Coordinates of C-alpha atoms and ligand atoms in Angstrom, one line a residue:
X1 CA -10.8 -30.6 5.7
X2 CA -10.0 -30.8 1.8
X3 CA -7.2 -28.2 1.2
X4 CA -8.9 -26.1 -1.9
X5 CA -6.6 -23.8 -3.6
X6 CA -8.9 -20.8 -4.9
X7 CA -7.8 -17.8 -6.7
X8 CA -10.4 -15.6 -7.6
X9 CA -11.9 -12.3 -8.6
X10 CA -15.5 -10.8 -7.6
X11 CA -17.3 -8.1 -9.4
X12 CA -20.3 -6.0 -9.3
X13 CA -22.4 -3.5 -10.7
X14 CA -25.9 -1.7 -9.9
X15 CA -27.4 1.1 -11.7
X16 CA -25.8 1.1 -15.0
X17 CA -27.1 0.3 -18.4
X18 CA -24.1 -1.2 -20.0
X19 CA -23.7 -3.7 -16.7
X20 CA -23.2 -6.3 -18.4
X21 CA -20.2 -5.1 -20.9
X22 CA -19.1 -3.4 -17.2
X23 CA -19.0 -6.7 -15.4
X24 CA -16.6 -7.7 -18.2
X25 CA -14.2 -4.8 -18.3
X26 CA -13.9 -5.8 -14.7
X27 CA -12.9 -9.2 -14.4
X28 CA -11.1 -8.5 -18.1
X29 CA -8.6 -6.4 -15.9
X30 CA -9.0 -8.7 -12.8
X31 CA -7.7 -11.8 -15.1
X32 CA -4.3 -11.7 -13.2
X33 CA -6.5 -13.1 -10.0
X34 CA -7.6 -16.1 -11.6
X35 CA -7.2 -18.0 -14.9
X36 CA -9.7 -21.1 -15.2
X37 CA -13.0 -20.0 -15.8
X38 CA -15.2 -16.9 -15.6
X39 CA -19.0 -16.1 -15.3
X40 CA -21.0 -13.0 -15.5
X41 CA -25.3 -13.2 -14.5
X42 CA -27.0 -9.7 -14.9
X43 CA -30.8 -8.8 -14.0
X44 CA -33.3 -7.3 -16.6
X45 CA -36.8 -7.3 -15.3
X46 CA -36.5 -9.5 -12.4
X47 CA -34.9 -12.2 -13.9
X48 CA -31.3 -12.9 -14.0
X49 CA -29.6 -13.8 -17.4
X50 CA -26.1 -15.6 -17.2
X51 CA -23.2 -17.0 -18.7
X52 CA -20.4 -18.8 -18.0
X53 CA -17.3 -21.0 -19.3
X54 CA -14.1 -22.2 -18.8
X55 CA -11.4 -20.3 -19.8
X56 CA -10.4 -16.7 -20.0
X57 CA -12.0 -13.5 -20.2
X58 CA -12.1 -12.5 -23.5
X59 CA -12.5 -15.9 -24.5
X60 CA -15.6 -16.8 -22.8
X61 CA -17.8 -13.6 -23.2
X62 CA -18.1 -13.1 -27.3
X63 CA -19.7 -10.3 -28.5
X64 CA -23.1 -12.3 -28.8
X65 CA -23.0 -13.1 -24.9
X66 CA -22.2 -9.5 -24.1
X67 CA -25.3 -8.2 -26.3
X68 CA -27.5 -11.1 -24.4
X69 CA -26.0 -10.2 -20.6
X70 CA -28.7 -6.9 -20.2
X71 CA -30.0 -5.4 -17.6
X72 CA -28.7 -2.7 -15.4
X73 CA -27.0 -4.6 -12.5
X74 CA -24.6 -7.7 -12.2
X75 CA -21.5 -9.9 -10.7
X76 CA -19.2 -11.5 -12.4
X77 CA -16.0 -14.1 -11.4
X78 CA -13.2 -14.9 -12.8
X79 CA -11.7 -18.1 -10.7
X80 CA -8.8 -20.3 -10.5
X81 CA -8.6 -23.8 -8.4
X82 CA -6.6 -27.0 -8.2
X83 CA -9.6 -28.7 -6.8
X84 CA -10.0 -30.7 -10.6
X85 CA -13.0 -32.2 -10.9
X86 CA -15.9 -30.6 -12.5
X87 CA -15.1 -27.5 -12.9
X88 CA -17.7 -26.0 -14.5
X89 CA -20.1 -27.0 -11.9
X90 CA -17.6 -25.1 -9.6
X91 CA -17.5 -22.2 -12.1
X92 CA -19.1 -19.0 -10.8
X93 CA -21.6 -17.2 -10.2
X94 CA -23.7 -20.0 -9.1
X95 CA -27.0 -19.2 -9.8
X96 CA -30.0 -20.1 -7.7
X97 CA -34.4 -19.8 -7.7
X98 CA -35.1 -19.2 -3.8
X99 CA -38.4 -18.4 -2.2
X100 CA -38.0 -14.8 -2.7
X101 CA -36.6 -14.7 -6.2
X102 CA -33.5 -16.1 -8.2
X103 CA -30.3 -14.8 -6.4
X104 CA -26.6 -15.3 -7.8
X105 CA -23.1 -15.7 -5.6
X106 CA -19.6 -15.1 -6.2
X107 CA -17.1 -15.6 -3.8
X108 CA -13.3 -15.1 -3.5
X109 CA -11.7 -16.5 -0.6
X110 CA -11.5 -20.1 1.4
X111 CA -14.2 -21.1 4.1
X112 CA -12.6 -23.2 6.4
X113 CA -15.4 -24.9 8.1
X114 CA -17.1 -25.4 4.8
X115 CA -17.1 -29.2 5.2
X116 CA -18.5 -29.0 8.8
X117 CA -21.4 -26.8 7.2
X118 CA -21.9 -28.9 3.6
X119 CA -21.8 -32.2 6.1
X120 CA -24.5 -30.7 8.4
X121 CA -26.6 -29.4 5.6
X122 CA -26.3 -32.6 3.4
X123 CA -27.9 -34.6 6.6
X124 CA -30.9 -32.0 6.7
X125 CA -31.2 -33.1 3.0
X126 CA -29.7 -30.0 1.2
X127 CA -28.5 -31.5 -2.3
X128 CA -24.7 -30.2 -3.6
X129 CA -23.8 -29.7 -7.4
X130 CA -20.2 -28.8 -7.4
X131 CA -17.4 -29.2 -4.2
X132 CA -16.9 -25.1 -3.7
X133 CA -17.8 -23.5 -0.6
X134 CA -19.5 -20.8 -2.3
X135 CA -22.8 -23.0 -2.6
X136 CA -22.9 -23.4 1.5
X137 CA -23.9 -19.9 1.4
X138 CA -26.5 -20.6 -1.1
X139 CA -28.1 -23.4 1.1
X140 CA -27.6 -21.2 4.4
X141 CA -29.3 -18.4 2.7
X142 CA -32.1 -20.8 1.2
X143 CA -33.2 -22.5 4.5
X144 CA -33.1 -19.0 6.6
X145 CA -36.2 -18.3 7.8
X146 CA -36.0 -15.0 7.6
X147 CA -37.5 -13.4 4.8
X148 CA -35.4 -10.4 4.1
X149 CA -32.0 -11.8 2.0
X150 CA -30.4 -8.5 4.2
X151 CA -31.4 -10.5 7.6
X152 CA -30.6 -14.0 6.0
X153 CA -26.8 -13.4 4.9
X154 CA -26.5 -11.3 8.5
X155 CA -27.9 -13.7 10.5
X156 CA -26.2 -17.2 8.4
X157 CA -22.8 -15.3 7.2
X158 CA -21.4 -15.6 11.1
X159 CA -21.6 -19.0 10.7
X160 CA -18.8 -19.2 7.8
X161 CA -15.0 -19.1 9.2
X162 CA -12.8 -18.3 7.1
X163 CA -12.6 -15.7 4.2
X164 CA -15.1 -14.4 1.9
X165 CA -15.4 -11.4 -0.3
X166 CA -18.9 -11.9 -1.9
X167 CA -20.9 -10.7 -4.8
X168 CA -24.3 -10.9 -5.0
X169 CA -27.5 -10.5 -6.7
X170 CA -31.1 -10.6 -6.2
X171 CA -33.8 -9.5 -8.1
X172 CA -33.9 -6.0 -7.1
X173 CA -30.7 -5.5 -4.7
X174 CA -26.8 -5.8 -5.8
X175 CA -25.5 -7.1 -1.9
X176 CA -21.5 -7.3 -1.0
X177 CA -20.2 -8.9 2.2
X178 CA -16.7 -9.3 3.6
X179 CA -15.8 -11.8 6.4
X180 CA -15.1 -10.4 9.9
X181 CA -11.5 -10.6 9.7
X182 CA -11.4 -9.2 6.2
X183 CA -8.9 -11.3 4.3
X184 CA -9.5 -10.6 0.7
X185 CA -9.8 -7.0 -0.4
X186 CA -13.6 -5.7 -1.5
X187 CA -14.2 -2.6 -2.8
X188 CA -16.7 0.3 -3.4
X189 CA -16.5 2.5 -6.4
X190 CA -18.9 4.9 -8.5
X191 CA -19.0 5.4 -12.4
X192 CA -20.4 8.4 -13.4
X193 CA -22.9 8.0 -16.4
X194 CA -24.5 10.5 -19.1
X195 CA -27.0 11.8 -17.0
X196 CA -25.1 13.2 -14.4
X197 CA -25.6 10.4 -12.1
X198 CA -23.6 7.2 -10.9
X199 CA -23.4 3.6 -11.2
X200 CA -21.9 1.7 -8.2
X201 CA -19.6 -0.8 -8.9
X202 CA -18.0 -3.5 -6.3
X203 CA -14.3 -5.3 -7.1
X204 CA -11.9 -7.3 -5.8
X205 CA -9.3 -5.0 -6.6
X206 CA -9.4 -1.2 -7.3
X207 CA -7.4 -1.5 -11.1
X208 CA -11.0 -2.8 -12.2
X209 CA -12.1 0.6 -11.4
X210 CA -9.4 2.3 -13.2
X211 CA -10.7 0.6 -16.4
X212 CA -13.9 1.7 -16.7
X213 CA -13.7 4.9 -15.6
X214 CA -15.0 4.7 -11.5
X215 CA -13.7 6.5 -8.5
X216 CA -12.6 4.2 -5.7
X217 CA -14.9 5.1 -3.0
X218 CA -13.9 2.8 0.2
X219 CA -13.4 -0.2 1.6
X220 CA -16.1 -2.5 2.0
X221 CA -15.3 -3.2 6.3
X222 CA -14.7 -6.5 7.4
X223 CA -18.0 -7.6 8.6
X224 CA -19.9 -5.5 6.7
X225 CA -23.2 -5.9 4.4
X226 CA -23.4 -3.4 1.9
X227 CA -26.5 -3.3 -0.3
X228 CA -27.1 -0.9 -3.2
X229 CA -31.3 -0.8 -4.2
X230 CA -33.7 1.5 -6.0
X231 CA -33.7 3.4 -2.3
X232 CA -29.9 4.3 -2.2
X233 CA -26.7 2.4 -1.0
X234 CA -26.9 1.2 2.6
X235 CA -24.8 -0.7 5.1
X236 CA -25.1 -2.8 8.2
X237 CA -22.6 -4.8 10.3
X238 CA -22.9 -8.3 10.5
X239 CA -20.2 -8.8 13.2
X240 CA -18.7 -7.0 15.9
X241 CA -15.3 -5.8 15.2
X242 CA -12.2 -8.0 15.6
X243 CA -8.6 -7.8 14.5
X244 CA -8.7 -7.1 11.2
X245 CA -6.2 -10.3 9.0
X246 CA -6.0 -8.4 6.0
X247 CA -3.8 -10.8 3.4
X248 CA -0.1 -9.9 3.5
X249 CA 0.3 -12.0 0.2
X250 CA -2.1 -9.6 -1.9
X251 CA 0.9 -7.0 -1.8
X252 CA 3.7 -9.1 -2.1
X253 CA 2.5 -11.0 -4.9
X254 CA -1.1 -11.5 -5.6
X255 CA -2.7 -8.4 -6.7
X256 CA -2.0 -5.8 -9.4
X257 CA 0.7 -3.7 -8.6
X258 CA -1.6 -0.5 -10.1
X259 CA -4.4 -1.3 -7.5
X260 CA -4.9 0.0 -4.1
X261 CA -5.3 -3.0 -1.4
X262 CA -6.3 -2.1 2.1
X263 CA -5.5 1.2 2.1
X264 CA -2.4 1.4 0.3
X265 CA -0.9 1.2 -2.9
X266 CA 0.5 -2.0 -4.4
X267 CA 2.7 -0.7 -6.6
X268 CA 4.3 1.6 -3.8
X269 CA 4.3 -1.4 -0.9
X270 CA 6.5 -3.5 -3.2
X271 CA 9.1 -0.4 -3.7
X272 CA 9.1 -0.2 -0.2
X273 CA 9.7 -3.9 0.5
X274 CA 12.5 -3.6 -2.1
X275 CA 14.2 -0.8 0.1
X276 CA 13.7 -2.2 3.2
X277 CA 15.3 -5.1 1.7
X278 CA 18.5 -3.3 0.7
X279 CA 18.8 -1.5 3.7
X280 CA 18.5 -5.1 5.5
X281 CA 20.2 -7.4 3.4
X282 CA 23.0 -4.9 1.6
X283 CA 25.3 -6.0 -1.6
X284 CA 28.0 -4.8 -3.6
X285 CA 27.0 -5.5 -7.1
X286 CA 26.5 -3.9 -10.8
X287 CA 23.3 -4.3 -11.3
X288 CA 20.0 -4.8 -9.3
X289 CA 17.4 -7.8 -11.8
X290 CA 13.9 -8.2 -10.7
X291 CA 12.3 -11.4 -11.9
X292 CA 9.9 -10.4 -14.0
X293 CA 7.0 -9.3 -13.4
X294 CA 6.2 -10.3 -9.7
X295 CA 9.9 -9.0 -8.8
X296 CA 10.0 -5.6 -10.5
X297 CA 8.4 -3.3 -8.1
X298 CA 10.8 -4.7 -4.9
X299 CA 13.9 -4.4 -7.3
X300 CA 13.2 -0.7 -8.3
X301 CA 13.0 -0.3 -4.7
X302 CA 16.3 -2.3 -3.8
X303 CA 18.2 -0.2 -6.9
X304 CA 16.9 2.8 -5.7
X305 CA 17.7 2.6 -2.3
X306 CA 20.8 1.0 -3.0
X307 CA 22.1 3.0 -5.4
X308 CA 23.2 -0.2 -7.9
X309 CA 21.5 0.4 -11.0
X310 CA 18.3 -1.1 -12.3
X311 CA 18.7 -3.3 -15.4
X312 CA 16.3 -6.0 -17.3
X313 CA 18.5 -8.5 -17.2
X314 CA 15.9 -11.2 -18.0
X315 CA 13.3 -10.4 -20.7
X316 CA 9.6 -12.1 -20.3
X317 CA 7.7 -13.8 -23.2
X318 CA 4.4 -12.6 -22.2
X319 CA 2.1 -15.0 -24.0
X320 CA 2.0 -17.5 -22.0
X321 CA 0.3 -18.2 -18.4
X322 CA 1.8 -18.2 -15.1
X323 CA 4.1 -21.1 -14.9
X324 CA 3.2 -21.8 -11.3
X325 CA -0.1 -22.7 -12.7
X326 CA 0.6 -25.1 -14.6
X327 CA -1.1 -28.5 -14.2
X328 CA 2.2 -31.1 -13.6
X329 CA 5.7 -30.6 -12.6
X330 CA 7.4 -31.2 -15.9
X331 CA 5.6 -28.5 -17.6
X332 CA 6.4 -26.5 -14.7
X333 CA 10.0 -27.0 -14.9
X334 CA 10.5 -26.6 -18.3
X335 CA 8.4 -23.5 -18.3
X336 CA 10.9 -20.8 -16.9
X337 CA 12.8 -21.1 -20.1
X338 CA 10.1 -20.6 -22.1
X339 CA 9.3 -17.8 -20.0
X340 CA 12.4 -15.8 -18.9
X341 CA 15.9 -15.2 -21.0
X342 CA 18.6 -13.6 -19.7
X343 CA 20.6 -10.7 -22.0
X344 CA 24.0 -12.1 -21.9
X345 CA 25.6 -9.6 -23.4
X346 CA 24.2 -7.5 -20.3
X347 CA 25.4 -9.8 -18.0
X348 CA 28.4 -11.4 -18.7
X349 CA 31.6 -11.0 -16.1
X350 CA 28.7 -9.1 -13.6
X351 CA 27.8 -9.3 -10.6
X352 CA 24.0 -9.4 -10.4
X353 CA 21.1 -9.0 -7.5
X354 CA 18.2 -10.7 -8.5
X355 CA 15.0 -9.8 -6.9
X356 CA 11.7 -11.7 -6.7
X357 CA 8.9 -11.4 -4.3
X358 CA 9.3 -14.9 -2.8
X359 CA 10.7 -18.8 -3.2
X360 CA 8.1 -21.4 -2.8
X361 CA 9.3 -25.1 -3.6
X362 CA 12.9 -23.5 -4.7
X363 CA 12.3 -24.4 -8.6
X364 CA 11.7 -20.9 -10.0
X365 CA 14.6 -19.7 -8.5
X366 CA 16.8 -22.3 -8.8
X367 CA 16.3 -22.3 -12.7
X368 CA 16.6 -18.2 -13.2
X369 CA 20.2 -19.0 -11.4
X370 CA 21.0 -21.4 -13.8
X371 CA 20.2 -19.1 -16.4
X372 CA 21.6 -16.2 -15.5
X373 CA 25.1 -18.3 -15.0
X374 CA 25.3 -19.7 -18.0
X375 CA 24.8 -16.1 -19.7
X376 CA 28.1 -15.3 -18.0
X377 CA 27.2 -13.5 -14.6
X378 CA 30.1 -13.6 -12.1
X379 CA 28.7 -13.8 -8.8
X380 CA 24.9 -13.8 -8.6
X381 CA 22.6 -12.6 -5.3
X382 CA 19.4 -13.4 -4.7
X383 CA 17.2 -11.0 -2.6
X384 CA 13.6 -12.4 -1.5
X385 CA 11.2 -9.0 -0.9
X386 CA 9.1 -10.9 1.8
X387 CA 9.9 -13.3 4.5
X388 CA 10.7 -17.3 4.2
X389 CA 7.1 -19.3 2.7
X390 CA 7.2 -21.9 5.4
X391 CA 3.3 -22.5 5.1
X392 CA 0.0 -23.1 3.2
X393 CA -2.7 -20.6 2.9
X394 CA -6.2 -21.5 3.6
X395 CA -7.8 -18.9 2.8
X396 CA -7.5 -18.5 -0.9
X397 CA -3.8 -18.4 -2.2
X398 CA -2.5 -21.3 -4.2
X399 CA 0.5 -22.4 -2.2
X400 CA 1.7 -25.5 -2.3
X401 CA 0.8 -27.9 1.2
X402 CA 3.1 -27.3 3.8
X403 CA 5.6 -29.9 3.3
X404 CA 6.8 -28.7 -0.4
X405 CA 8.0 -25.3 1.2
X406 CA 11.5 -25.7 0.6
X407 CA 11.7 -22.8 3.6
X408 CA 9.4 -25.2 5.7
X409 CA 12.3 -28.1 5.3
X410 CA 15.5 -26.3 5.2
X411 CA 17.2 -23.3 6.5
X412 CA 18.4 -20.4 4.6
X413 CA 21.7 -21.8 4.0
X414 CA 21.0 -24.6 2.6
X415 CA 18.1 -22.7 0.3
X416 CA 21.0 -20.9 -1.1
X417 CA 22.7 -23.7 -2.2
X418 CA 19.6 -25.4 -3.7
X419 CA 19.1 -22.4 -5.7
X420 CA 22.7 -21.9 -6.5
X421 CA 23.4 -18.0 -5.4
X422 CA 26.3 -17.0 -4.0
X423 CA 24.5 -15.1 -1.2
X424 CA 20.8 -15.5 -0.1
X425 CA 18.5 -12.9 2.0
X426 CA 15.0 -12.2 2.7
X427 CA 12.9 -9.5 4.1
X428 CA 12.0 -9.8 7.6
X429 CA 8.8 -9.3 9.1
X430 CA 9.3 -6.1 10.2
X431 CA 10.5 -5.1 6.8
X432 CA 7.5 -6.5 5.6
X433 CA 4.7 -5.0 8.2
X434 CA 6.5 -1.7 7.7
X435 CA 6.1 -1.3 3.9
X436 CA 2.6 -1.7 4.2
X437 CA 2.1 0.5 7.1
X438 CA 0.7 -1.8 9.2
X439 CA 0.8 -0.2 12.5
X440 CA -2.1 -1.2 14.6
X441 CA -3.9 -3.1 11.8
X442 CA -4.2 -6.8 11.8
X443 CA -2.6 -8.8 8.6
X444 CA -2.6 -12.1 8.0
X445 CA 0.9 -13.5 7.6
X446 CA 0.3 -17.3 8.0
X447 CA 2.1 -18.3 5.0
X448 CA 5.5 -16.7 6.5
X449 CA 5.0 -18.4 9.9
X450 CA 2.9 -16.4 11.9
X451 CA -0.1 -18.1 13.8
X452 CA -3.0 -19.0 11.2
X453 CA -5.7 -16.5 12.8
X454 CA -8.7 -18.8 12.7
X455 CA -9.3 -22.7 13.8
X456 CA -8.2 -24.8 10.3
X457 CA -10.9 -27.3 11.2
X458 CA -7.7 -30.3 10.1
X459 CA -9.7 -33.2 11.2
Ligands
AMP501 P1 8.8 -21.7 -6.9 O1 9.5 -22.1 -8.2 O2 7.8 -22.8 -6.4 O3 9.8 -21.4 -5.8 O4 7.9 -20.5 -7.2 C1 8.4 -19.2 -7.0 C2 7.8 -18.2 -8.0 O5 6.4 -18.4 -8.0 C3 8.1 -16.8 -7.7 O6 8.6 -16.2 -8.9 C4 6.8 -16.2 -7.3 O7 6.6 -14.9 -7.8 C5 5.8 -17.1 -7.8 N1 4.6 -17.3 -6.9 C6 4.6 -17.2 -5.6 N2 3.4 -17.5 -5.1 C7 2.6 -17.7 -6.2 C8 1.2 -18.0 -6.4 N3 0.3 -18.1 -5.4 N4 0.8 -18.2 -7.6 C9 1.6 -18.1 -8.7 N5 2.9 -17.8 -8.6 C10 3.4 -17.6 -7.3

């Protein structure tokens, strides 16, 4: 199996008469989930109008696309991938004319039998544009015999393994679908409107809702088909229950700290890994520093519970993108100092805790040590707010492969003096199960260790 990388963010909207400008608000404030290219396809009268680019947000959708994109009822995506190639073949929604009517997909997640299905559907003569998994569905969906696009996704949707939260739109019907284990988040939410009714609105992540005025409603269930049409909203399960392998890495890193992921607060879930982490992992120091921003939550929760005050040791230029995502090393490198300064003046002859939600290859860290010695601190901590990264995802973070882990080749120790700290901790698992209240519910925490819960499908 090729090892994509996908980040991404799904929206969608039925019932309201600004849909379009909706679907943009949406991804606008889902932008954090994915950086390289966007797309938004609305319906008005049956057929489906769409545009799409490379790029962010706000840079794709002018005001001219926004007046074109009409209708009441749409998906959008906002993506980011390391697969290179052509990405704007891979840049979503893809869009579709089936035997029932044009139909457009948006996905957010990582198939990982998609090359098993694209190989067995390329021999019965199905021709592929772009190499995303999204477009399997597409195909599946096409060749079903069943009439009904309800009946098709239940009865072809089984055969993806792997995760998927997906957006999509017929002619009449907005349709969203989460994969039986339920990795990526997928929510329901209504917008009231002038007239005393509602639209209904699907997103990746609740903060979309936040912007443009909806109430979260629920959780779309692992398994689940949920369809809103001119009869009403309506649901059907697709698969019989299983443990649920919700994505652990949404709340340490990946989603917005102001959005609600499987139940729980982000913003909340970090503060807790932060205290758990103190209690765990305890220092005498001056000052608690969260890397910011993906540290800051954890670090509030570390000072807090701690009792060592909070300070903004490092200050964050904001205007530029996330340097893990940049395309070669040596950007990569040299992007934490364009990125993060330390205040010396608030630092020198300290001793510091820095927090950040997790090490990957070792360079981020490393670097912010560096920093923060040379603006004087005396001793300096570093406090991880999640377990060791000892593997890749494959089901839709951007990790690194396996063997660039710097957790998956050395031991604690000896990531302590790669980094250069004078003491090193993480959160354990427990820590980490507890802060987001686990308890009986399934998460996926593959990427600290823990068995990946489906077949990879390696060879
Ligand atoms: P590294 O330098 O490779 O150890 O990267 C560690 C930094 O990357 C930490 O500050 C994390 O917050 C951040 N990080 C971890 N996972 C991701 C991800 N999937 N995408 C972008 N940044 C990440």
């Amino acid at each position: 199996m090729k090892h994509w990388h996908e980040e991404c963010a799904v929206f969608g909207v039925y019932g309201d008469p600004e849909a379009g400008r909706m679907a943009y608000l949406g991804l606008y404030a889902q932008q954090h989930r994915g950086q390289e290219s966007t797309g938004i396809v609305t319906c008005k009268n049956g057929k489906h109008i769409h545009h799409k680019g490379l790029g962010l947000v706000g840079e794709v959708f002018p005001e001219e696309e926004l007046v074109r994109l009409k209708g009441e009822m749409g998906i959008g995506h906002c993506r980011y991938s390391t697969t290179g190639g052509n990405a704007l073949t891979n840049t979503q929604p893809l869009t579709a004319q089936l035997f029932n009517g044009p139909v457009a997909i948006a996905h957010n997640g990582n198939v990982v039998n998609s090359d098993r299905i694209r190989d067995e559907l390329k021999k019965s003569g199905a021709i592929f544009q772009g190499t995303n998994d999204t477009e399997s569905f597409l195909h599946l969906i096409a060749r079903s015999p069943k009439q009904d696009i309800i009946e098709c996704i239940k009865e072809e949707a089984i055969r993806m393994d792997g995760a998927y939260s997906v957006v999509l739109l017929t002619q009449d019907k907005l349709v969203a679908f989460r994969d039986p284990k339920g990795f990526r988040p997928l929510s329901i939410g209504h917008r009231p409107l002038d007239d005393g009714g509602h639209s209904v609105v699907i997103a990746s992540e609740t903060c979309a809702f936040d912007l443009i005025g909806a109430k979260f409603v629920r959780d779309i269930e692992p398994g689940e088909i949920f369809w809103v049409d001119e009869t009403g909203e309506h649901s059907v399960r697709f698969a019989t229950e299983q443990k649920s392998a919700f994505c652990i890495f949404e709340h340490v890193y990946f989603s917005r700290p102001d959005s609600k992921v499987f139940g729980i607060g982000v913003y909340e879930s970090r503060k807790e890994m932060g205290r758990y982490l103190a209690r765990e992992n305890p220092i005498s120091a001056d000052m608690v520093i969260p890397v910011p921003d993906s540290g800051v939550p954890a670090a509030i929760g570390y000072s807090e519970e701690s009792g060592i005050p909070f300070e903004f040791g490092i200050i964050r230029n904001h205007y530029i993108g996330r340097t893990f995502i940049q395309p070669s090393q040596s950007i990569r490198s040299f992007g934490v100092k364009i990125k993060l300064n330390p205040q010396s003046e608030l630092i020198r002859g300290k001793d510091v805790v820095i927090v950040d939600d997790s090490i990957v290859r070792g360079t981020t860290s490393r670097k912010i040590i560096a920093l923060i010695r040379a603006a004087g601190a005396r001793k300096v901590h570093m406090r991880i707010a999640a377990p060791p990264t000892k593997a890749s995802c494959y089901y839709g973070v951007d990790t690194p492969e396996t063997d660039q882990l710097i957790a998956n080749q050395k031991s604690v120790d000896e990531i302590c003096q790669f980094v250069g700290a004078d003491s090193l901790a993480y959160l354990s698992m427990e820590g980490l199960m507890s802060s987001v209240q686990a308890g009986e519910r399934g998460f996926c925490a593959a990427c600290f260790g823990t068995p990946y819960p489906t077949e990879l499908y390696l060879d």
